Amino acid sequence: MALAARIVVLPGDGIGPEVTEAARRVLDAAAGRVGLGLDYVSDLVGGAAVDAYGVALRPQTLRLCKTADAILFGAVGGPKWDDAAPNSTVRPGSALLGLRKGLGLFANLRPVRVDPSMVAVSALRPERIQDVDLLVVRELTGGLYFSRPKRRYVTPRGEAAVDTMRYSAPEIERVAVRAFELARMRRGRVCSVDKANVLETSRLWRAVVSGVALRYPDVTCTHMLVDAFAMELLRRPQAFDIVVTENLFGDILTDEASMLAGALGMLPSASLGAGTLGLYEPIHGSAPDIAGKGIANPIGAILSAALLLRWSLNQEDAAQAIERAVSRVLAAGLRTADIATDGQAPAGTAAMADAIVDALR
Ligand code: IPM
Ligand code: MG
């Protein structure tokens, strides 16, 4: 067997450990099919790390991730840690932001595909969502999430707070290039989403993206304002191929887009930088309300494992095998509680993972 790939597993909090375990089992089965060895190392992040070590992300965890081929991430956060000071290292979310920034993962790929057997599950009419296949490329290490100043302070007239939206041309250019490269591998269309009628950062964003577009004459580039896009995403989602946008817009729009696919629990993501190292996580959060019950939908995490095989390990066949297995299990009618329709007995997290592993064989 070839040299084993090194995977760092960071289950995190809430349903994170449950869905990550499901994804790891499916990943193992898919890797086994193609004779690929995987070495796993696990570590605590988020609230779990706060409890054990007093910080959400330890420096050695970041170092460990830097030596890995890929990172499989669950979710972080929960009510237990909600009172932690904003922007402090004891906030679970700071682990995720620290990893994204610390590993230089500036491009977050969030594919939104509507599986044919999920059309009936969606809140939207079938003709609106059939054949939806778009890919949101979300900028991940800039904008309001990271720019300074970012603080809360006291004024003579009470409290105030500030967040800063800052983007440099190189930050915009590298994510735009990634979007156009991806468009070439797909249907050759990029829609860049901004708020150029109001924001200075968006005007720069639009100018830089337009400049990159000139280098890709084979790719069609359009621009749309974020409010209009939020509406068009529900009105005619089939019209979009690649959607590239800044950090916060991408965060919001992909939760919205998950409703096309049927549920938040369905969507995977890949966070990539300049090389092949990537962090793979479902777009959903830690869902404390259902944590530990074994009922969470593991499909977002499992499809993230497929993205890991595709983007970090260059195993396209194994990635597609997982995607086909998920599709087959959904076609057979298996549903977790979040995607079950009237009267249907829902399957648990483990049962869903078992079925997908079986479908792989
Ligand atoms: C996401 C999440 C994170 C984000 C949170 C947990 C910090 O919502 O990955 O979409 O806002 O990026
Ligand atoms: Mg989000």
XYZ file of C-alpha atoms and ligand atoms in Angstrom:
374
model
C 0.000 0.000 0.000
C 1.205 3.511 -0.806
C 2.254 5.874 1.955
C -0.734 6.646 4.183
C -2.261 10.122 4.070
C -2.328 11.974 7.374
C -5.768 13.149 8.440
C -6.273 15.303 11.517
C -9.763 14.754 12.943
C -11.233 17.630 14.970
C -14.737 16.559 16.064
C -15.403 19.621 18.260
C -18.674 20.066 20.143
C -22.366 19.182 20.056
C -23.201 16.928 17.107
C -19.662 17.437 15.780
C -18.317 14.146 17.195
C -21.331 12.145 15.942
C -21.279 13.377 12.363
C -17.476 13.283 12.190
C -17.427 9.653 13.292
C -19.972 8.854 10.577
C -17.860 10.689 7.999
C -14.675 8.953 9.117
C -16.266 5.534 8.652
C -17.440 6.406 5.163
C -14.044 7.922 4.337
C -12.331 4.720 5.487
C -14.585 2.564 3.355
C -14.058 4.762 0.278
C -10.280 4.900 0.782
C -10.189 1.132 1.284
C -11.852 0.618 -2.105
C -8.968 2.345 -3.880
C -6.217 0.921 -1.640
C -5.481 4.253 -0.025
C -4.158 4.152 3.543
C -5.268 6.827 5.992
C -3.632 7.701 9.309
C -5.863 9.545 11.754
C -4.842 11.788 14.625
C -7.609 13.387 16.708
C -7.528 16.469 18.851
C -9.908 18.642 20.851
C -11.053 22.021 19.549
C -13.763 24.491 20.472
C -15.621 24.200 23.757
C -14.148 20.739 24.349
C -10.645 22.265 24.240
C -11.729 25.182 26.433
C -12.867 22.680 29.067
C -9.732 20.552 28.827
C -7.032 23.163 28.226
C -8.570 26.615 28.741
C -8.337 27.693 25.084
C -10.425 26.841 22.021
C -7.405 26.208 19.795
C -4.024 25.209 21.211
C -0.896 26.225 19.293
C 0.121 22.567 19.038
C -3.216 21.738 17.411
C -2.542 24.319 14.719
C 0.985 22.924 14.289
C -0.409 19.397 13.997
C -2.784 20.564 11.274
C 0.077 22.151 9.340
C 1.769 18.757 9.049
C -1.406 17.003 7.863
C -2.647 16.231 4.362
C -6.177 17.195 5.338
C -8.371 18.057 8.300
C -11.790 16.607 8.988
C -13.684 19.061 11.156
C -17.038 18.649 12.943
C -18.556 21.736 14.553
C -17.833 23.981 17.524
C -19.849 25.900 20.094
C -22.716 25.498 22.548
C -24.664 27.345 25.250
C -22.128 26.341 27.892
C -19.533 28.696 26.370
C -21.849 31.455 25.119
C -20.917 33.910 27.867
C -17.237 33.942 26.925
C -15.947 37.378 26.014
C -16.332 38.246 22.333
C -13.238 37.621 20.204
C -11.480 35.869 23.069
C -9.580 32.603 22.814
C -12.168 30.918 25.036
C -14.912 31.341 22.448
C -15.373 28.001 20.649
C -15.787 29.726 17.257
C -12.326 31.228 17.611
C -10.901 27.745 17.021
C -12.435 27.582 13.564
C -11.427 31.130 12.690
C -7.914 30.491 14.034
C -7.578 27.378 11.876
C -8.860 29.093 8.739
C -6.537 32.053 9.215
C -3.597 30.090 10.607
C -3.647 27.631 7.705
C -4.264 30.307 5.065
C -7.505 28.694 3.891
C -8.876 31.637 1.947
C -11.283 29.835 -0.392
C -14.309 28.050 1.019
C -16.042 25.841 -1.541
C -19.683 25.110 -0.766
C -21.323 23.006 -3.453
C -25.120 23.083 -3.538
C -26.638 20.228 -5.460
C -30.257 19.166 -5.253
C -30.395 15.398 -5.250
C -33.317 14.213 -7.434
C -34.819 12.297 -4.525
C -34.689 15.382 -2.307
C -36.826 17.530 -4.593
C -39.948 16.566 -2.636
C -38.304 17.423 0.690
C -37.502 21.017 -0.172
C -39.776 23.822 0.935
C -39.585 25.136 -2.628
C -41.626 24.020 -5.619
C -40.041 21.184 -7.649
C -39.684 23.206 -10.860
C -37.753 25.839 -8.933
C -35.073 23.491 -7.634
C -34.773 20.611 -10.093
C -31.218 20.253 -11.421
C -29.753 22.940 -9.169
C -25.972 22.560 -9.241
C -24.056 25.573 -8.060
C -20.833 26.153 -6.170
C -20.400 29.037 -3.786
C -16.790 30.163 -3.390
C -16.761 32.091 -0.142
C -13.764 34.242 0.794
C -12.760 32.881 4.194
C -9.921 34.793 5.815
C -10.881 38.445 5.375
C -13.723 40.899 5.757
C -15.726 41.508 8.913
C -14.576 38.252 10.480
C -10.932 39.270 10.742
C -10.354 42.962 10.031
C -9.312 45.299 12.843
C -10.490 47.272 14.753
C -12.985 44.828 16.161
C -14.053 45.603 19.660
C -16.673 46.605 22.196
C -16.056 49.638 24.367
C -17.703 52.110 26.706
C -18.481 55.678 25.718
C -19.920 58.466 27.908
C -23.297 57.680 26.320
C -23.175 53.943 26.844
C -21.621 50.980 25.113
C -20.549 50.863 21.485
C -18.999 48.218 19.266
C -17.111 48.182 16.009
C -16.387 45.610 13.307
C -14.340 46.457 10.274
C -14.774 45.296 6.704
C -11.437 45.450 4.954
C -10.259 43.767 1.765
C -7.032 44.198 -0.127
C -6.827 43.702 -3.885
C -4.572 40.608 -3.561
C -7.037 39.011 -1.116
C -9.844 39.499 -3.621
C -7.771 38.468 -6.595
C -6.678 35.087 -5.215
C -10.203 33.976 -4.389
C -11.488 35.313 -7.710
C -8.800 33.349 -9.575
C -9.906 30.235 -7.708
C -13.505 30.889 -8.744
C -12.623 31.334 -12.420
C -10.406 28.239 -12.419
C -13.294 26.253 -10.945
C -15.684 27.697 -13.530
C -13.461 26.241 -16.265
C -13.957 22.811 -14.723
C -17.734 23.349 -14.678
C -20.175 25.277 -16.871
C -17.969 28.326 -17.374
C -20.009 30.960 -15.520
C -19.060 33.124 -12.548
C -21.498 35.371 -10.702
C -19.735 37.716 -8.287
C -21.924 38.917 -5.426
C -21.256 42.200 -3.635
C -22.903 45.357 -2.307
C -21.153 47.799 -4.630
C -23.993 50.331 -4.390
C -23.062 50.927 -0.741
C -19.737 49.430 0.300
C -16.290 50.653 -0.678
C -14.888 47.136 -0.198
C -17.492 45.910 -2.680
C -16.487 48.486 -5.273
C -12.903 47.271 -4.984
C -14.169 43.686 -5.072
C -16.068 44.336 -8.300
C -13.114 46.079 -9.946
C -10.673 43.307 -9.052
C -13.041 40.520 -10.118
C -13.666 42.316 -13.430
C -9.909 42.520 -13.937
C -9.489 38.793 -13.305
C -12.396 38.102 -15.686
C -10.395 39.659 -18.548
C -7.857 36.856 -18.135
C -10.634 34.268 -18.546
C -12.374 35.211 -21.809
C -13.833 31.692 -21.965
C -15.699 32.260 -18.668
C -18.815 34.453 -18.490
C -18.689 36.884 -15.576
C -21.664 38.717 -14.118
C -22.035 40.858 -10.999
C -25.021 40.965 -8.709
C -25.879 42.905 -5.572
C -26.224 40.674 -2.551
C -29.843 41.568 -1.766
C -30.930 40.850 -5.327
C -28.886 37.663 -5.344
C -30.558 36.445 -2.128
C -33.851 36.731 -3.978
C -32.646 35.249 -7.295
C -31.184 32.282 -5.420
C -34.748 31.233 -4.612
C -36.368 32.461 -7.831
C -34.047 30.836 -10.375
C -31.252 28.896 -8.658
C -30.599 26.866 -11.820
C -29.180 30.014 -13.414
C -26.038 29.907 -11.254
C -22.833 27.969 -11.704
C -19.996 29.529 -9.643
C -20.922 32.213 -7.125
C -17.995 34.098 -5.608
C -18.477 36.405 -2.651
C -16.937 37.852 0.490
C -16.863 36.122 3.856
C -20.073 37.215 5.624
C -22.232 37.290 2.481
C -21.051 33.739 1.744
C -21.875 32.603 5.262
C -25.431 33.903 5.051
C -26.145 32.913 1.462
C -25.044 29.305 1.948
C -27.413 28.762 4.869
C -30.108 30.074 2.540
C -28.871 27.816 -0.271
C -29.049 24.764 1.977
C -32.829 25.065 1.825
C -32.625 24.262 -1.878
C -30.861 21.005 -1.031
C -33.489 20.183 1.592
C -31.771 20.923 4.910
C -28.780 22.615 6.490
C -27.419 19.179 7.370
C -26.938 18.268 3.706
C -24.227 20.716 2.703
C -20.491 20.020 2.806
C -17.602 22.428 2.479
C -13.925 22.474 1.597
C -11.643 25.251 2.826
C -8.556 25.555 0.669
C -5.458 27.699 0.475
C -2.627 27.869 -2.020
C -1.596 24.199 -1.697
C -3.485 20.937 -1.284
C -3.971 21.121 2.496
C -7.653 21.585 3.198
C -10.134 21.644 6.051
C -13.407 19.831 5.456
C -16.546 20.458 7.450
C -20.297 20.440 7.060
C -21.664 23.986 6.842
C -23.970 23.400 9.812
C -23.160 24.168 13.437
C -22.985 22.083 16.601
C -26.792 21.856 17.053
C -26.683 21.560 20.883
C -30.437 20.846 20.997
C -29.986 17.435 19.364
C -26.413 16.651 20.461
C -25.779 13.187 21.877
C -29.104 11.818 20.644
C -27.691 10.059 17.587
C -30.237 11.681 15.281
C -28.158 14.326 13.478
C -27.936 14.203 9.697
C -24.367 13.117 8.850
C -24.665 13.743 5.095
C -23.034 17.192 5.171
C -20.063 15.692 7.022
C -19.964 12.623 4.759
C -20.025 14.728 1.593
C -17.224 16.792 3.167
C -15.183 13.588 3.344
C -15.801 13.214 -0.411
C -14.469 16.739 -0.936
C -11.409 15.806 1.152
C -10.671 12.922 -1.195
C -11.177 15.177 -4.221
C -9.276 18.313 -3.241
C -6.565 17.194 -0.808
C -5.872 13.590 -1.795
C -6.574 13.823 -5.538
C -8.844 10.760 -5.379
C -11.638 11.757 -7.715
C -12.950 8.197 -8.140
C -13.244 7.653 -4.397
C -14.900 11.069 -3.993
C -17.498 10.259 -6.631
C -18.069 6.853 -5.089
C -19.144 8.544 -1.843
C -21.374 11.019 -3.677
C -23.034 8.198 -5.616
C -23.488 6.152 -2.431
C -25.223 9.085 -0.705
C -27.457 9.545 -3.710
C -28.341 5.863 -3.810
C -29.248 5.768 -0.125
C -31.455 8.850 -0.513
C -33.091 7.298 -3.562
C -33.828 4.202 -1.490
C -35.813 6.481 0.828
C -33.611 6.544 3.917
C -34.056 9.846 5.781
C -32.737 11.366 8.980
C -35.285 13.325 11.028
C -34.463 16.695 9.430
C -35.299 15.451 5.924
C -38.042 12.938 6.714
C -41.455 13.656 5.243
C -44.817 12.983 6.869
C -45.130 9.800 8.839
C -41.773 8.442 7.711
C -39.745 6.736 10.465
C -36.434 8.561 10.544
C -33.052 6.829 10.596
C -30.390 7.814 13.123
C -26.906 9.118 12.389
C -25.227 5.720 12.604
C -27.892 3.962 10.525
C -27.482 6.554 7.782
C -23.698 6.102 7.841
C -24.068 2.294 7.795
C -26.322 2.486 4.761
C -23.857 4.733 2.920
C -20.952 2.406 3.767
C -23.007 -0.520 2.460
C -23.853 1.360 -0.708
C -20.121 1.923 -1.274
C -19.459 -1.800 -1.359
C -19.851 28.546 9.032
C -20.182 28.931 10.444
C -19.026 29.716 11.030
C -18.875 30.981 10.198
C -19.172 30.058 12.517
C -19.359 28.830 13.365
C -17.991 30.851 13.033
O -21.381 29.615 10.484
O -18.812 27.908 8.795
O -20.639 28.834 8.134
O -19.578 31.964 10.410
O -18.027 30.969 9.309
Mg -22.436 29.619 8.637
